[in-house]
Amino acid sequence: MTTDQFSFTVTKTDGAARTGEIRMPRGVIRTPAFMPVGTAATVKAMYPDQVKALGADVVLGNTYHLMLRPTAERVAKLGGLHKFMNWPYPILTDSGGFQVMSLSALRKIDENGVTFQSHIDGSTHVMTPERSIEIQGLLGSDIQMQLDECVKLPCTDAVAEKAMQLSLRWAERCRVAFGEQPGRAMFGIVQGGAVERLRIESAKELAQLDLKGYAIGGLAVGEPQEVMLRMIETVEPHMPKEKPRYLMGVGTPDDIVESVRRGVDMFDCVMPTRAGRHGQVFTRHGRMNLRNARFAEDLRPLDADSKCVASNTYSRAYLHHLVRSNEILGMMLLTWNNLAYYQELMAGLRKAIADGRLEDYIGEVKESWAKGER
Ligand SMILES: CC1(C)O[C@@H]2[C@@H](CO[C@@]3(CNc4nc5cc6c(=O)[nH]c(N)nc6cc5[nH]4)OC(C)(C)O[C@@H]23)O1
């Protein structure tokens, strides 16, 4: 069932954790949700219908990458990102500020926006809040992120405060630029580094803008997990309960479980896809590096109990061979396995919350990870 509007409904709670549904014209997002990253209009090494079949309701695209190549204007001219990449379901796009700071050269940030040089051809670009929203609109993005300034940790309180205040002013400019786009949403992003009073101020100010959803930014940038979790615990009480909470760039299965426990609804991370391309696999029995020689004659599949063909059919010996040989099929099968496991974990979390047994479920998955591969 789709709708011509955007709505979020919390369906069940278990402690701070909740299940919910984001309903929008292109489909329903079941939360807690993991969004596979499709940076350059593709979830690397996967077919779109495979990504959907694994249970992904939404994928992430990146303003930074697509504005540089093939440009937002060209994607719009060709019918928009959904048609371009053959993904007719919801797409969330990041706004580009973070990628500029982590990928581009020679960037300058001021009140107006970010001036940077493309990491592809060195061309100079200016990204303002208005331009970021314009690009996301040209792409046809269903959930658009505000342009923000994410500070690298550790940093001084003064640096974190300056960036958080700028991000608040940019949130307002993005809200004005976004205007009214029925069926689409613009999310604000809570900043504030690792400073609790700044995080609370950011969350409270953003809540005043009455946006359709809120992300927690500035994390998963190398800080210890306990710092990340403390920031979530700090801001969660100040984020509207009736709106989705999206933790950007997170994370490992354990990061996700601990964040769902604390009230987060949406996640994105390159971990399952990037790790898959490098021979790292995630299973219910923990992580394995298939490059390791100990797998050279191991005829067991990655996980006989998985429903995914990549996990229950191919031997570890064969996958080890493909990884060592840098074969494309190795990247495809391990990416497939990893996304299957991430979606299986999200489905398990949603069911456990719905059944009121999240703490038991978390204990079971952590025990299974700790036991290691069988
Ligand atoms: C975890 C893992 C595997 O993900 C990798 C690498 C390093 O971390 C990642 C993921 N962390 C991450 N934090 C974010 C914070 C923001 C933010 O504050 N604002 C906006 N607009 N977008 C964000 C996107 C974010 N992604 O960030 C890059 C640098 C994109 O690579 C990713 O380690």
mmCIF file of C-alpha atoms and ligand atoms in Angstrom:
data_model
loop_
_atom_site.group_PDB
_atom_site.id
_atom_site.type_symbol
_atom_site.label_atom_id
_atom_site.label_comp_id
_atom_site.label_asym_id
_atom_site.label_seq_id
_atom_site.Cartn_x
_atom_site.Cartn_y
_atom_site.Cartn_z
ATOM 1 C CA MET A 1 0.000 0.000 0.000
ATOM 2 C CA THR A 2 1.502 3.372 -0.908
ATOM 3 C CA THR A 3 0.347 6.897 -0.228
ATOM 4 C CA ASP A 4 0.763 10.315 -1.811
ATOM 5 C CA GLN A 5 2.134 11.653 1.462
ATOM 6 C CA PHE A 6 4.997 10.919 3.837
ATOM 7 C CA SER A 7 4.079 9.417 7.221
ATOM 8 C CA PHE A 8 5.868 7.655 10.067
ATOM 9 C CA THR A 9 4.085 5.436 12.575
ATOM 10 C CA VAL A 10 5.655 3.783 15.603
ATOM 11 C CA THR A 11 4.010 0.343 15.782
ATOM 12 C CA LYS A 12 5.608 -1.301 18.840
ATOM 13 C CA THR A 13 8.122 -0.326 21.538
ATOM 14 C CA ASP A 14 10.424 -2.378 23.770
ATOM 15 C CA GLY A 15 12.281 -0.072 26.153
ATOM 16 C CA ALA A 16 13.696 2.787 24.072
ATOM 17 C CA ALA A 17 13.611 0.581 20.960
ATOM 18 C CA ARG A 18 10.725 0.814 18.519
ATOM 19 C CA THR A 19 9.425 -0.705 15.328
ATOM 20 C CA GLY A 20 7.776 1.579 12.820
ATOM 21 C CA GLU A 21 6.766 2.210 9.237
ATOM 22 C CA ILE A 22 7.642 5.125 7.010
ATOM 23 C CA ARG A 23 4.976 5.265 4.327
ATOM 24 C CA MET A 24 5.697 7.227 1.141
ATOM 25 C CA PRO A 25 4.627 7.162 -2.527
ATOM 26 C CA ARG A 26 7.424 4.792 -3.570
ATOM 27 C CA GLY A 27 6.844 2.302 -0.817
ATOM 28 C CA VAL A 28 7.010 1.482 2.883
ATOM 29 C CA ILE A 29 10.228 1.487 4.950
ATOM 30 C CA ARG A 30 10.060 -0.989 7.849
ATOM 31 C CA THR A 31 12.052 0.272 10.802
ATOM 32 C CA PRO A 32 14.535 -0.423 12.283
ATOM 33 C CA ALA A 33 15.897 -0.303 8.740
ATOM 34 C CA PHE A 34 19.334 -0.798 7.220
ATOM 35 C CA MET A 35 19.918 1.193 4.019
ATOM 36 C CA PRO A 36 22.483 -0.351 1.640
ATOM 37 C CA VAL A 37 24.793 2.359 0.322
ATOM 38 C CA GLY A 38 24.411 3.058 -3.407
ATOM 39 C CA THR A 39 26.866 5.954 -3.634
ATOM 40 C CA ALA A 40 27.266 6.349 -7.432
ATOM 41 C CA ALA A 41 23.757 5.112 -8.305
ATOM 42 C CA THR A 42 24.627 1.481 -7.663
ATOM 43 C CA VAL A 43 24.895 -0.768 -4.628
ATOM 44 C CA LYS A 44 28.317 -2.051 -5.641
ATOM 45 C CA ALA A 45 28.418 -5.658 -7.000
ATOM 46 C CA MET A 46 24.651 -6.125 -6.586
ATOM 47 C CA TYR A 47 21.653 -6.094 -8.917
ATOM 48 C CA PRO A 48 18.816 -3.815 -7.693
ATOM 49 C CA ASP A 49 16.305 -6.675 -7.587
ATOM 50 C CA GLN A 50 18.748 -8.727 -5.485
ATOM 51 C CA VAL A 51 19.037 -5.811 -3.010
ATOM 52 C CA LYS A 52 15.247 -5.630 -2.806
ATOM 53 C CA ALA A 53 14.839 -9.407 -2.472
ATOM 54 C CA LEU A 54 17.124 -9.369 0.575
ATOM 55 C CA GLY A 55 14.645 -7.085 2.343
ATOM 56 C CA ALA A 56 16.032 -3.582 1.749
ATOM 57 C CA ASP A 57 13.165 -1.079 1.503
ATOM 58 C CA VAL A 58 15.384 1.947 0.792
ATOM 59 C CA VAL A 59 18.906 2.635 -0.488
ATOM 60 C CA LEU A 60 21.228 5.586 0.013
ATOM 61 C CA GLY A 61 22.596 7.796 -2.763
ATOM 62 C CA ASN A 62 25.193 10.539 -2.527
ATOM 63 C CA THR A 63 24.760 14.118 -3.695
ATOM 64 C CA TYR A 64 28.538 14.678 -3.740
ATOM 65 C CA HIS A 65 29.337 11.805 -6.096
ATOM 66 C CA LEU A 66 26.335 12.247 -8.432
ATOM 67 C CA MET A 67 26.723 16.030 -8.772
ATOM 68 C CA LEU A 68 30.273 15.460 -10.011
ATOM 69 C CA ARG A 69 29.429 12.487 -12.226
ATOM 70 C CA PRO A 70 27.145 12.255 -14.211
ATOM 71 C CA THR A 71 25.760 15.575 -12.707
ATOM 72 C CA ALA A 72 22.310 16.021 -11.190
ATOM 73 C CA GLU A 73 21.096 17.879 -14.293
ATOM 74 C CA ARG A 74 21.870 14.876 -16.504
ATOM 75 C CA VAL A 75 20.187 12.413 -14.094
ATOM 76 C CA ALA A 76 17.110 14.693 -14.101
ATOM 77 C CA LYS A 77 17.175 14.938 -17.900
ATOM 78 C CA LEU A 78 17.285 11.126 -18.074
ATOM 79 C CA GLY A 79 14.230 10.715 -15.849
ATOM 80 C CA GLY A 80 15.622 10.869 -12.322
ATOM 81 C CA LEU A 81 17.677 8.548 -10.133
ATOM 82 C CA HIS A 82 14.996 5.874 -9.609
ATOM 83 C CA LYS A 83 14.618 5.299 -13.365
ATOM 84 C CA PHE A 84 18.351 5.758 -14.002
ATOM 85 C CA MET A 85 19.379 2.985 -11.586
ATOM 86 C CA ASN A 86 16.215 0.850 -11.903
ATOM 87 C CA TRP A 87 15.342 1.195 -8.194
ATOM 88 C CA PRO A 88 11.665 2.272 -8.086
ATOM 89 C CA TYR A 89 11.545 2.202 -4.255
ATOM 90 C CA PRO A 90 12.506 4.946 -1.742
ATOM 91 C CA ILE A 91 15.927 6.567 -2.011
ATOM 92 C CA LEU A 92 17.552 8.665 0.731
ATOM 93 C CA THR A 93 20.336 10.988 -0.376
ATOM 94 C CA ASP A 94 23.060 12.432 1.786
ATOM 95 C CA SER A 95 23.577 16.161 1.295
ATOM 96 C CA GLY A 96 27.232 16.173 0.316
ATOM 97 C CA GLY A 97 28.881 18.226 3.057
ATOM 98 C CA PHE A 98 30.319 15.229 4.832
ATOM 99 C CA GLN A 99 31.624 13.661 1.624
ATOM 100 C CA VAL A 100 33.193 16.979 0.602
ATOM 101 C CA MET A 101 35.085 17.035 3.899
ATOM 102 C CA SER A 102 36.116 13.387 3.670
ATOM 103 C CA LEU A 103 36.829 13.097 -0.050
ATOM 104 C CA SER A 104 37.541 16.388 -1.824
ATOM 105 C CA ALA A 105 40.700 18.480 -1.951
ATOM 106 C CA LEU A 106 41.109 22.169 -1.186
ATOM 107 C CA ARG A 107 37.803 22.809 0.477
ATOM 108 C CA LYS A 108 36.779 26.044 2.191
ATOM 109 C CA ILE A 109 33.751 26.369 4.387
ATOM 110 C CA ASP A 110 32.024 29.667 5.187
ATOM 111 C CA GLU A 111 28.554 30.954 6.053
ATOM 112 C CA ASN A 112 27.399 30.574 2.465
ATOM 113 C CA GLY A 113 28.500 26.975 1.928
ATOM 114 C CA VAL A 114 31.449 24.773 0.992
ATOM 115 C CA THR A 115 33.814 25.493 -1.896
ATOM 116 C CA PHE A 116 35.767 22.426 -2.985
ATOM 117 C CA GLN A 117 37.673 20.755 -5.756
ATOM 118 C CA SER A 118 36.362 17.556 -7.291
ATOM 119 C CA HIS A 119 38.391 14.458 -6.383
ATOM 120 C CA ILE A 120 37.662 13.276 -9.928
ATOM 121 C CA ASP A 121 38.902 16.104 -12.176
ATOM 122 C CA GLY A 122 39.916 18.934 -9.843
ATOM 123 C CA SER A 123 37.083 21.206 -11.014
ATOM 124 C CA THR A 124 35.884 23.750 -8.446
ATOM 125 C CA HIS A 125 32.340 23.590 -7.041
ATOM 126 C CA VAL A 126 30.329 25.556 -4.499
ATOM 127 C CA MET A 127 27.851 23.610 -2.400
ATOM 128 C CA THR A 128 25.343 25.789 -0.567
ATOM 129 C CA PRO A 129 22.331 24.551 1.440
ATOM 130 C CA GLU A 130 20.100 25.684 -1.420
ATOM 131 C CA ARG A 131 22.225 23.952 -4.089
ATOM 132 C CA SER A 132 22.325 20.706 -2.084
ATOM 133 C CA ILE A 133 18.521 20.632 -1.846
ATOM 134 C CA GLU A 134 18.259 21.582 -5.527
ATOM 135 C CA ILE A 135 20.547 18.662 -6.489
ATOM 136 C CA GLN A 136 18.620 16.205 -4.305
ATOM 137 C CA GLY A 137 15.393 17.434 -5.934
ATOM 138 C CA LEU A 138 16.873 16.996 -9.422
ATOM 139 C CA LEU A 139 17.834 13.427 -8.477
ATOM 140 C CA GLY A 140 14.242 12.848 -7.348
ATOM 141 C CA SER A 141 15.321 11.863 -3.845
ATOM 142 C CA ASP A 142 12.518 10.804 -1.502
ATOM 143 C CA ILE A 143 14.344 11.655 1.736
ATOM 144 C CA GLN A 144 16.734 14.594 1.451
ATOM 145 C CA MET A 145 19.343 15.428 4.074
ATOM 146 C CA GLN A 146 20.155 18.976 5.126
ATOM 147 C CA LEU A 147 23.617 20.318 4.326
ATOM 148 C CA ASP A 148 25.629 20.301 7.534
ATOM 149 C CA GLU A 149 29.158 20.613 8.865
ATOM 150 C CA CYS A 150 30.499 17.459 10.497
ATOM 151 C CA VAL A 151 33.595 18.023 12.649
ATOM 152 C CA LYS A 152 36.401 15.506 12.916
ATOM 153 C CA LEU A 153 36.769 14.122 16.431
ATOM 154 C CA PRO A 154 38.530 14.870 18.707
ATOM 155 C CA CYS A 155 38.003 18.644 18.474
ATOM 156 C CA THR A 156 37.654 21.561 20.909
ATOM 157 C CA ASP A 157 34.226 22.510 22.278
ATOM 158 C CA ALA A 158 34.526 25.850 20.464
ATOM 159 C CA VAL A 159 35.049 24.126 17.097
ATOM 160 C CA ALA A 160 32.143 21.754 17.734
ATOM 161 C CA GLU A 161 29.886 24.663 18.785
ATOM 162 C CA LYS A 162 30.716 26.773 15.723
ATOM 163 C CA ALA A 163 29.991 23.859 13.356
ATOM 164 C CA MET A 164 26.797 22.934 15.199
ATOM 165 C CA GLN A 165 25.458 26.508 15.045
ATOM 166 C CA LEU A 166 26.333 26.755 11.324
ATOM 167 C CA SER A 167 24.526 23.473 10.695
ATOM 168 C CA LEU A 168 21.432 24.851 12.460
ATOM 169 C CA ARG A 169 21.420 27.947 10.243
ATOM 170 C CA TRP A 170 21.880 25.686 7.198
ATOM 171 C CA ALA A 171 18.996 23.477 8.351
ATOM 172 C CA GLU A 172 16.674 26.497 8.218
ATOM 173 C CA ARG A 173 17.978 27.459 4.753
ATOM 174 C CA CYS A 174 17.448 23.860 3.563
ATOM 175 C CA ARG A 175 13.921 23.846 5.000
ATOM 176 C CA VAL A 176 13.088 27.012 3.027
ATOM 177 C CA ALA A 177 14.740 25.666 -0.147
ATOM 178 C CA PHE A 178 12.958 22.311 0.187
ATOM 179 C CA GLY A 179 9.561 24.025 0.481
ATOM 180 C CA GLU A 180 6.580 21.703 0.123
ATOM 181 C CA GLN A 181 7.340 18.478 -1.765
ATOM 182 C CA PRO A 182 4.358 16.122 -1.129
ATOM 183 C CA GLY A 183 5.446 12.545 -0.457
ATOM 184 C CA ARG A 184 9.042 13.583 0.125
ATOM 185 C CA ALA A 185 10.848 14.557 3.325
ATOM 186 C CA MET A 186 13.811 16.607 4.428
ATOM 187 C CA PHE A 187 15.644 15.436 7.540
ATOM 188 C CA GLY A 188 17.674 17.630 9.881
ATOM 189 C CA ILE A 189 21.022 16.424 11.247
ATOM 190 C CA VAL A 190 21.981 16.743 14.923
ATOM 191 C CA GLN A 191 25.587 17.808 15.392
ATOM 192 C CA GLY A 192 27.640 18.906 18.411
ATOM 193 C CA GLY A 193 30.730 16.678 18.386
ATOM 194 C CA ALA A 194 31.153 14.759 21.663
ATOM 195 C CA VAL A 195 29.843 17.670 23.781
ATOM 196 C CA GLU A 196 26.597 16.729 25.493
ATOM 197 C CA ARG A 197 25.256 20.284 25.990
ATOM 198 C CA LEU A 198 25.865 21.027 22.285
ATOM 199 C CA ARG A 199 24.166 17.814 21.186
ATOM 200 C CA ILE A 200 21.114 18.660 23.322
ATOM 201 C CA GLU A 201 20.979 22.237 22.006
ATOM 202 C CA SER A 202 21.224 20.987 18.412
ATOM 203 C CA ALA A 203 18.436 18.430 18.914
ATOM 204 C CA LYS A 204 16.138 20.956 20.622
ATOM 205 C CA GLU A 205 16.680 23.672 17.992
ATOM 206 C CA LEU A 206 16.117 21.224 15.121
ATOM 207 C CA ALA A 207 12.930 19.895 16.741
ATOM 208 C CA GLN A 208 11.568 23.480 16.527
ATOM 209 C CA LEU A 209 11.801 23.282 12.724
ATOM 210 C CA ASP A 210 9.186 20.493 12.737
ATOM 211 C CA LEU A 211 11.012 18.460 10.061
ATOM 212 C CA LYS A 212 9.804 14.990 9.002
ATOM 213 C CA GLY A 213 12.790 13.174 10.509
ATOM 214 C CA TYR A 214 16.100 13.699 12.261
ATOM 215 C CA ALA A 215 19.548 12.196 11.777
ATOM 216 C CA ILE A 216 22.330 11.970 14.307
ATOM 217 C CA GLY A 217 25.460 13.098 12.460
ATOM 218 C CA GLY A 218 29.068 13.597 13.420
ATOM 219 C CA LEU A 219 29.499 10.011 14.596
ATOM 220 C CA ALA A 220 31.043 6.844 13.146
ATOM 221 C CA VAL A 221 34.064 9.001 12.391
ATOM 222 C CA GLY A 222 36.551 6.886 14.344
ATOM 223 C CA GLU A 223 35.350 7.540 17.901
ATOM 224 C CA PRO A 224 35.105 4.600 20.322
ATOM 225 C CA GLN A 225 31.722 2.864 20.343
ATOM 226 C CA GLU A 226 31.064 3.977 23.921
ATOM 227 C CA VAL A 227 31.379 7.643 22.880
ATOM 228 C CA MET A 228 28.952 7.052 20.012
ATOM 229 C CA LEU A 229 26.470 5.293 22.314
ATOM 230 C CA ARG A 230 26.772 8.032 24.953
ATOM 231 C CA MET A 231 25.931 10.679 22.331
ATOM 232 C CA ILE A 232 22.850 8.678 21.257
ATOM 233 C CA GLU A 233 21.722 8.391 24.888
ATOM 234 C CA THR A 234 22.275 12.147 25.280
ATOM 235 C CA VAL A 235 20.209 13.285 22.298
ATOM 236 C CA GLU A 236 17.503 10.609 22.145
ATOM 237 C CA PRO A 237 15.308 12.126 24.883
ATOM 238 C CA HIS A 238 15.349 15.466 23.004
ATOM 239 C CA MET A 239 14.397 13.997 19.600
ATOM 240 C CA PRO A 240 10.669 13.825 18.789
ATOM 241 C CA LYS A 241 9.450 10.292 19.507
ATOM 242 C CA GLU A 242 6.967 10.459 16.652
ATOM 243 C CA LYS A 243 9.651 11.076 14.022
ATOM 244 C CA PRO A 244 12.273 8.706 12.565
ATOM 245 C CA ARG A 245 15.796 8.791 13.996
ATOM 246 C CA TYR A 246 18.617 8.034 11.513
ATOM 247 C CA LEU A 247 22.159 7.316 12.702
ATOM 248 C CA MET A 248 24.442 8.195 9.781
ATOM 249 C CA GLY A 249 27.259 5.891 8.716
ATOM 250 C CA VAL A 250 26.605 3.129 11.235
ATOM 251 C CA GLY A 251 27.841 0.498 11.395
ATOM 252 C CA THR A 252 28.921 -2.953 12.486
ATOM 253 C CA PRO A 253 26.208 -5.448 13.540
ATOM 254 C CA ASP A 254 27.064 -4.701 17.189
ATOM 255 C CA ASP A 255 26.849 -0.918 16.605
ATOM 256 C CA ILE A 256 23.427 -1.393 15.036
ATOM 257 C CA VAL A 257 22.090 -3.657 17.806
ATOM 258 C CA GLU A 258 23.280 -1.275 20.546
ATOM 259 C CA SER A 259 21.833 1.740 18.701
ATOM 260 C CA VAL A 260 18.432 0.102 18.035
ATOM 261 C CA ARG A 261 18.339 -0.609 21.783
ATOM 262 C CA ARG A 262 18.709 3.152 22.360
ATOM 263 C CA GLY A 263 15.915 4.217 19.993
ATOM 264 C CA VAL A 264 17.495 4.558 16.547
ATOM 265 C CA ASP A 265 15.277 3.650 13.557
ATOM 266 C CA MET A 266 17.471 3.942 10.428
ATOM 267 C CA PHE A 267 21.072 3.105 9.523
ATOM 268 C CA ASP A 268 23.381 3.237 6.520
ATOM 269 C CA CYS A 269 26.935 1.955 6.267
ATOM 270 C CA VAL A 270 29.394 0.891 3.585
ATOM 271 C CA MET A 271 30.634 -1.837 5.955
ATOM 272 C CA PRO A 272 28.759 -4.871 4.495
ATOM 273 C CA THR A 273 29.415 -3.922 0.853
ATOM 274 C CA ARG A 274 32.977 -2.579 1.226
ATOM 275 C CA ALA A 275 34.043 -5.454 3.504
ATOM 276 C CA GLY A 276 32.499 -7.960 1.058
ATOM 277 C CA ARG A 277 34.672 -6.623 -1.761
ATOM 278 C CA HIS A 278 37.726 -7.130 0.440
ATOM 279 C CA GLY A 279 37.007 -10.714 1.501
ATOM 280 C CA GLN A 280 35.462 -9.920 4.905
ATOM 281 C CA VAL A 281 32.204 -11.710 5.681
ATOM 282 C CA PHE A 282 29.546 -11.146 8.338
ATOM 283 C CA THR A 283 27.464 -14.126 9.476
ATOM 284 C CA ARG A 284 25.359 -15.065 12.472
ATOM 285 C CA HIS A 285 28.539 -16.755 13.744
ATOM 286 C CA GLY A 286 30.626 -13.584 13.616
ATOM 287 C CA ARG A 287 33.142 -12.272 11.092
ATOM 288 C CA MET A 288 35.568 -14.199 8.888
ATOM 289 C CA ASN A 289 38.333 -13.029 6.575
ATOM 290 C CA LEU A 290 38.096 -15.340 3.582
ATOM 291 C CA ARG A 291 41.628 -14.392 2.487
ATOM 292 C CA ASN A 292 42.902 -16.460 5.395
ATOM 293 C CA ALA A 293 44.687 -19.680 4.331
ATOM 294 C CA ARG A 294 42.743 -21.700 6.914
ATOM 295 C CA PHE A 295 39.795 -21.647 4.499
ATOM 296 C CA ALA A 296 41.749 -23.083 1.539
ATOM 297 C CA GLU A 297 40.216 -26.571 1.890
ATOM 298 C CA ASP A 298 37.171 -25.831 4.009
ATOM 299 C CA LEU A 299 34.211 -27.287 2.096
ATOM 300 C CA ARG A 300 31.580 -25.855 4.454
ATOM 301 C CA PRO A 301 29.382 -22.986 3.203
ATOM 302 C CA LEU A 302 29.564 -19.634 4.977
ATOM 303 C CA ASP A 303 26.306 -20.362 6.798
ATOM 304 C CA ALA A 304 24.214 -23.469 6.058
ATOM 305 C CA ASP A 305 21.304 -21.955 8.032
ATOM 306 C CA SER A 306 21.076 -18.858 5.836
ATOM 307 C CA LYS A 307 18.393 -18.569 3.151
ATOM 308 C CA CYS A 308 20.877 -16.749 0.907
ATOM 309 C CA VAL A 309 22.442 -18.827 -1.889
ATOM 310 C CA ALA A 310 25.772 -17.015 -1.508
ATOM 311 C CA SER A 311 25.811 -18.106 2.155
ATOM 312 C CA ASN A 312 24.435 -21.665 1.990
ATOM 313 C CA THR A 313 25.836 -23.051 -1.279
ATOM 314 C CA TYR A 314 29.393 -22.000 -2.111
ATOM 315 C CA SER A 315 32.259 -23.547 -0.131
ATOM 316 C CA ARG A 316 34.601 -21.378 1.904
ATOM 317 C CA ALA A 317 37.421 -23.006 -0.090
ATOM 318 C CA TYR A 318 35.955 -21.724 -3.354
ATOM 319 C CA LEU A 319 35.279 -18.269 -1.911
ATOM 320 C CA HIS A 320 38.835 -18.203 -0.539
ATOM 321 C CA HIS A 321 40.104 -19.013 -4.042
ATOM 322 C CA LEU A 322 37.964 -16.267 -5.619
ATOM 323 C CA VAL A 323 39.136 -13.683 -3.059
ATOM 324 C CA ARG A 324 42.794 -14.664 -3.411
ATOM 325 C CA SER A 325 42.381 -14.508 -7.218
ATOM 326 C CA ASN A 326 40.651 -11.111 -6.936
ATOM 327 C CA GLU A 327 37.804 -12.546 -9.001
ATOM 328 C CA ILE A 328 34.698 -10.387 -9.554
ATOM 329 C CA LEU A 329 32.435 -13.283 -8.511
ATOM 330 C CA GLY A 330 34.122 -13.250 -5.093
ATOM 331 C CA MET A 331 33.099 -9.616 -4.595
ATOM 332 C CA MET A 332 29.568 -10.377 -5.774
ATOM 333 C CA LEU A 333 29.019 -13.436 -3.553
ATOM 334 C CA LEU A 334 30.512 -11.905 -0.386
ATOM 335 C CA THR A 335 28.604 -8.635 -0.854
ATOM 336 C CA TRP A 336 25.436 -10.683 -1.350
ATOM 337 C CA ASN A 337 26.152 -12.694 1.819
ATOM 338 C CA ASN A 338 26.902 -9.598 3.896
ATOM 339 C CA LEU A 339 23.804 -7.655 2.842
ATOM 340 C CA ALA A 340 21.722 -10.804 3.411
ATOM 341 C CA TYR A 341 23.065 -11.057 6.943
ATOM 342 C CA TYR A 342 22.511 -7.340 7.697
ATOM 343 C CA GLN A 343 18.912 -7.555 6.495
ATOM 344 C CA GLU A 344 18.375 -10.798 8.416
ATOM 345 C CA LEU A 345 19.634 -9.015 11.547
ATOM 346 C CA MET A 346 17.269 -6.053 10.936
ATOM 347 C CA ALA A 347 14.330 -8.444 10.426
ATOM 348 C CA GLY A 348 15.290 -10.247 13.639
ATOM 349 C CA LEU A 349 15.446 -6.950 15.543
ATOM 350 C CA ARG A 350 12.057 -5.836 14.189
ATOM 351 C CA LYS A 351 10.479 -9.171 15.185
ATOM 352 C CA ALA A 352 12.098 -9.196 18.633
ATOM 353 C CA ILE A 353 10.815 -5.666 19.372
ATOM 354 C CA ALA A 354 7.339 -6.599 18.090
ATOM 355 C CA ASP A 355 7.389 -9.675 20.367
ATOM 356 C CA GLY A 356 8.664 -7.656 23.354
ATOM 357 C CA ARG A 357 11.799 -9.798 23.652
ATOM 358 C CA LEU A 358 14.545 -7.486 22.342
ATOM 359 C CA GLU A 359 16.906 -8.043 25.296
ATOM 360 C CA ASP A 360 16.661 -11.837 24.880
ATOM 361 C CA TYR A 361 17.287 -11.520 21.127
ATOM 362 C CA ILE A 362 20.310 -9.278 21.666
ATOM 363 C CA GLY A 363 21.711 -11.830 24.119
ATOM 364 C CA GLU A 364 21.197 -14.607 21.568
ATOM 365 C CA VAL A 365 22.898 -12.798 18.655
ATOM 366 C CA LYS A 366 25.849 -11.680 20.782
ATOM 367 C CA GLU A 367 26.317 -15.217 22.097
ATOM 368 C CA SER A 368 26.243 -16.541 18.542
ATOM 369 C CA TRP A 369 28.830 -13.969 17.389
ATOM 370 C CA ALA A 370 31.046 -14.777 20.381
ATOM 371 C CA LYS A 371 30.945 -18.542 19.729
ATOM 372 C CA GLY A 372 32.490 -17.812 16.351
ATOM 373 C CA GLU A 373 32.193 -19.732 13.120
ATOM 374 C CA ARG A 374 31.258 -23.396 13.180
HETATM 375 C C1 LIG B 1 32.071 2.929 9.486
HETATM 376 C C2 LIG B 1 32.817 2.899 8.157
HETATM 377 C C3 LIG B 1 33.036 1.498 7.583
HETATM 378 O O1 LIG B 1 32.100 3.658 7.197
HETATM 379 C C4 LIG B 1 33.055 4.340 6.440
HETATM 380 C C5 LIG B 1 34.272 4.528 7.326
HETATM 381 C C6 LIG B 1 34.358 5.867 7.966
HETATM 382 O O2 LIG B 1 33.071 6.328 8.290
HETATM 383 C C7 LIG B 1 32.163 6.534 7.242
HETATM 384 C C8 LIG B 1 30.794 6.311 7.842
HETATM 385 N N1 LIG B 1 30.552 7.286 8.913
HETATM 386 C C9 LIG B 1 29.801 8.363 8.689
HETATM 387 N N2 LIG B 1 29.616 9.324 9.613
HETATM 388 C C10 LIG B 1 28.851 10.272 9.021
HETATM 389 C C11 LIG B 1 28.431 11.512 9.484
HETATM 390 C C12 LIG B 1 27.679 12.343 8.632
HETATM 391 C C13 LIG B 1 27.270 13.658 9.025
HETATM 392 O O3 LIG B 1 27.544 14.140 10.152
HETATM 393 N N3 LIG B 1 26.584 14.417 8.132
HETATM 394 C C14 LIG B 1 26.264 13.956 6.887
HETATM 395 N N4 LIG B 1 25.578 14.757 6.048
HETATM 396 N N5 LIG B 1 26.615 12.711 6.486
HETATM 397 C C15 LIG B 1 27.342 11.899 7.327
HETATM 398 C C16 LIG B 1 27.772 10.638 6.877
HETATM 399 C C17 LIG B 1 28.547 9.832 7.718
HETATM 400 N N6 LIG B 1 29.146 8.620 7.535
HETATM 401 O O4 LIG B 1 32.245 7.820 6.669
HETATM 402 C C18 LIG B 1 32.966 7.743 5.441
HETATM 403 C C19 LIG B 1 34.221 8.562 5.599
HETATM 404 C C20 LIG B 1 32.061 8.138 4.294
HETATM 405 O O5 LIG B 1 33.297 6.373 5.253
HETATM 406 C C21 LIG B 1 32.431 5.652 6.057
HETATM 407 O O6 LIG B 1 34.119 3.536 8.336
#
